[in-house]
XYZ file of C-alpha atoms in Angstrom:
239
model
C 47.380 -105.272 -84.810
C 49.275 -102.093 -85.582
C 52.588 -100.697 -86.649
C 54.208 -97.375 -85.798
C 55.906 -95.348 -86.987
C 55.723 -95.711 -90.755
C 57.806 -93.352 -92.846
C 56.356 -93.642 -96.311
C 53.440 -91.745 -97.761
C 52.589 -94.628 -100.065
C 52.474 -98.108 -98.547
C 52.023 -101.431 -100.328
C 50.285 -104.270 -98.519
C 49.160 -107.700 -99.601
C 45.433 -107.766 -100.310
C 43.022 -110.556 -99.513
C 43.614 -112.441 -102.762
C 46.857 -114.459 -102.795
C 49.554 -112.635 -104.704
C 47.498 -109.459 -105.083
C 48.730 -106.019 -104.088
C 46.945 -102.751 -103.423
C 48.389 -99.251 -103.246
C 47.137 -97.096 -100.391
C 47.718 -93.596 -101.729
C 46.098 -90.564 -100.165
C 48.131 -88.887 -97.439
C 49.904 -85.634 -98.197
C 52.754 -86.212 -95.767
C 54.659 -88.905 -93.881
C 52.501 -91.683 -92.420
C 52.945 -91.860 -88.644
C 50.772 -94.753 -87.434
C 48.912 -97.823 -88.676
C 46.370 -100.171 -87.118
C 44.312 -103.106 -88.400
C 40.911 -104.342 -87.319
C 41.060 -107.813 -85.811
C 39.435 -109.386 -88.864
C 42.005 -107.821 -91.168
C 39.340 -106.078 -93.240
C 40.190 -102.447 -92.474
C 43.387 -100.443 -92.029
C 43.553 -97.069 -90.297
C 46.453 -94.727 -91.027
C 47.479 -91.435 -89.441
C 49.702 -88.780 -90.921
C 51.786 -85.673 -90.519
C 49.177 -84.029 -92.787
C 46.697 -83.920 -89.837
C 44.430 -86.565 -91.402
C 43.221 -90.072 -90.590
C 42.241 -92.472 -93.377
C 40.213 -95.690 -93.101
C 41.124 -98.115 -95.891
C 39.513 -101.323 -97.143
C 42.309 -103.883 -97.416
C 40.645 -105.923 -100.129
C 41.147 -103.298 -102.814
C 42.947 -100.365 -101.168
C 39.897 -98.087 -101.310
C 39.863 -95.087 -98.954
C 36.488 -95.389 -97.212
C 36.834 -92.277 -95.022
C 39.263 -89.371 -94.843
C 38.841 -87.909 -91.369
C 39.837 -84.520 -89.975
C 39.672 -83.707 -86.299
C 43.201 -83.015 -85.125
C 44.823 -79.597 -85.371
C 48.322 -80.989 -85.876
C 50.177 -84.093 -87.006
C 48.472 -87.343 -85.983
C 51.044 -89.659 -84.438
C 49.347 -92.910 -83.515
C 46.176 -94.986 -83.763
C 44.793 -98.038 -81.973
C 41.689 -100.026 -82.882
C 39.641 -100.793 -79.790
C 38.519 -104.378 -79.079
C 35.303 -105.180 -80.898
C 36.377 -103.332 -84.068
C 33.694 -100.671 -83.645
C 35.888 -97.757 -82.544
C 39.454 -96.522 -82.717
C 41.516 -93.818 -81.011
C 44.058 -91.386 -82.454
C 46.626 -89.110 -80.813
C 48.374 -86.042 -82.143
C 50.817 -83.209 -81.712
C 47.858 -81.051 -80.631
C 47.757 -82.946 -77.326
C 44.352 -84.423 -78.136
C 43.189 -88.009 -78.127
C 40.136 -88.509 -80.316
C 37.730 -91.434 -80.264
C 36.139 -92.419 -83.585
C 33.457 -94.890 -84.640
C 33.921 -96.685 -87.934
C 31.530 -95.208 -90.474
C 31.246 -91.840 -88.701
C 32.814 -88.687 -90.157
C 33.263 -86.837 -86.842
C 34.913 -87.887 -83.570
C 32.568 -89.458 -81.038
C 34.739 -88.418 -78.103
C 37.709 -86.298 -77.105
C 40.109 -87.028 -74.234
C 41.749 -83.810 -73.081
C 44.464 -83.432 -70.471
C 47.928 -83.617 -72.015
C 49.649 -80.255 -72.461
C 52.110 -81.475 -75.071
C 52.131 -83.775 -78.055
C 50.825 -87.310 -77.550
C 53.000 -89.789 -79.401
C 51.897 -93.293 -78.414
C 48.742 -95.140 -77.382
C 47.884 -98.614 -76.169
C 44.594 -100.219 -75.193
C 44.076 -102.963 -72.639
C 42.912 -106.336 -73.932
C 39.471 -105.915 -72.365
C 39.052 -102.540 -74.067
C 38.334 -100.683 -70.829
C 41.566 -98.701 -70.481
C 43.574 -96.549 -72.858
C 47.134 -95.453 -72.044
C 48.755 -92.407 -73.622
C 52.388 -91.248 -73.710
C 52.965 -87.500 -73.777
C 55.829 -85.142 -74.320
C 54.572 -83.265 -71.261
C 56.527 -85.916 -69.284
C 53.348 -87.737 -68.254
C 51.395 -90.899 -68.961
C 47.640 -90.938 -68.583
C 45.350 -93.901 -68.002
C 41.876 -93.295 -69.401
C 38.847 -95.341 -68.395
C 37.118 -95.397 -71.763
C 34.483 -97.809 -70.504
C 32.805 -95.317 -68.164
C 34.519 -91.988 -68.797
C 36.069 -91.647 -65.347
C 38.684 -88.964 -64.686
C 42.049 -90.191 -66.043
C 44.786 -91.300 -63.706
C 48.021 -89.338 -64.025
C 51.321 -91.247 -64.014
C 54.246 -88.939 -63.275
C 57.947 -89.425 -62.711
C 59.576 -89.555 -66.125
C 62.548 -87.242 -66.508
C 61.553 -86.122 -69.970
C 59.119 -86.774 -72.809
C 57.434 -90.194 -72.747
C 57.650 -92.064 -76.049
C 56.034 -95.454 -75.468
C 53.380 -97.226 -73.395
C 52.362 -100.910 -73.376
C 49.947 -102.910 -71.246
C 50.774 -106.414 -70.118
C 48.323 -108.925 -71.645
C 46.285 -109.168 -68.426
C 45.907 -105.384 -68.278
C 47.109 -105.281 -64.685
C 50.434 -103.571 -65.368
C 51.728 -100.917 -67.735
C 55.272 -100.434 -69.029
C 56.376 -96.915 -70.001
C 59.590 -95.433 -71.377
C 60.968 -92.292 -72.945
C 63.787 -89.836 -73.364
C 65.279 -90.439 -69.890
C 66.118 -94.013 -70.943
C 64.380 -95.687 -67.996
C 61.623 -98.287 -68.025
C 58.864 -97.836 -65.496
C 56.390 -100.481 -64.406
C 52.995 -99.426 -63.023
C 50.001 -101.165 -61.475
C 46.996 -100.021 -63.467
C 44.386 -100.513 -60.734
C 45.680 -97.568 -58.691
C 48.439 -96.035 -60.883
C 51.123 -97.113 -58.399
C 54.669 -97.158 -59.746
C 56.100 -100.593 -59.015
C 59.635 -100.246 -60.371
C 62.088 -98.046 -62.276
C 64.862 -99.719 -64.245
C 67.787 -98.293 -66.159
C 68.110 -94.748 -67.379
C 70.867 -92.730 -68.933
C 71.631 -90.843 -72.100
C 70.003 -93.209 -74.584
C 66.291 -92.571 -75.124
C 63.836 -95.446 -75.427
C 61.567 -94.936 -78.441
C 59.455 -98.106 -78.637
C 58.195 -100.923 -76.422
C 56.667 -104.356 -76.880
C 55.481 -106.810 -74.216
C 55.615 -110.563 -74.768
C 52.372 -112.524 -74.793
C 53.288 -114.199 -71.505
C 53.591 -110.814 -69.786
C 56.972 -111.712 -68.339
C 59.321 -109.780 -70.587
C 59.424 -106.478 -72.434
C 61.447 -105.365 -75.423
C 62.787 -101.813 -75.431
C 64.251 -100.147 -78.524
C 66.083 -96.884 -78.452
C 68.480 -94.343 -79.836
C 71.434 -96.658 -79.210
C 70.374 -98.859 -82.122
C 69.827 -101.830 -79.803
C 66.740 -103.714 -78.683
C 66.929 -104.911 -75.081
C 64.938 -107.786 -73.625
C 63.979 -106.995 -70.018
C 62.597 -109.251 -67.284
C 59.446 -107.580 -65.924
C 59.893 -109.290 -62.566
C 63.218 -107.774 -61.577
C 64.344 -105.550 -64.456
C 67.266 -107.741 -65.497
C 68.435 -107.386 -69.085
C 68.046 -110.876 -70.535
C 69.704 -110.074 -73.821
C 69.981 -107.530 -76.549
C 69.728 -107.435 -80.313
C 71.917 -105.321 -82.535
C 72.388 -105.669 -86.260
C 75.945 -105.840 -87.417
C 77.420 -103.824 -90.275
C 75.981 -104.693 -93.726
């Protein structure tokens, strides 16, 4: 489980004991990304201060403060199995880390602009990255194969999400369009929408049938992943 982006340097989360709270204080700049291990024991945070911190949720202790990026670190995902995690930054790098290690155990190079979003397939074999170089890359982190390049966006790409079965990938960005890809061969299956309103975040429902796209318009749209129909939208009214 993860959240992104987070805007506060200090975040308060409920600890393991009912009613208890722990303060996670350590970053020297805005926090950009958060991810939890599946057992809820550890939290990983990334920051504008170039650092990555691994926290113990039980008491808020910073177990590791990690440095490997040469710029702001935008996102983090914990890989299935809770042994490794990946981070992405404004330096265009994607770093692979092992819990308990102080140095990266791998580096995925290829983007020529900042990398702002990551997602990992449920089986842990594929990692998707969204770049401001107008591309998406699919990395085979199981065997280290050459990444597949997904091109066609008309601007920076802000968000990537796998469907639960890992067979498709939804991408979106500044051009306002949603693109659907088949992950097996990086074939683009569909392009929906587009316009002046950028899409900044994506989520895919557990059934793999619908996606939620949030953007600069202030609305969240629910989209049918079969035909691209907008099934509804959410917009908060005035306070």
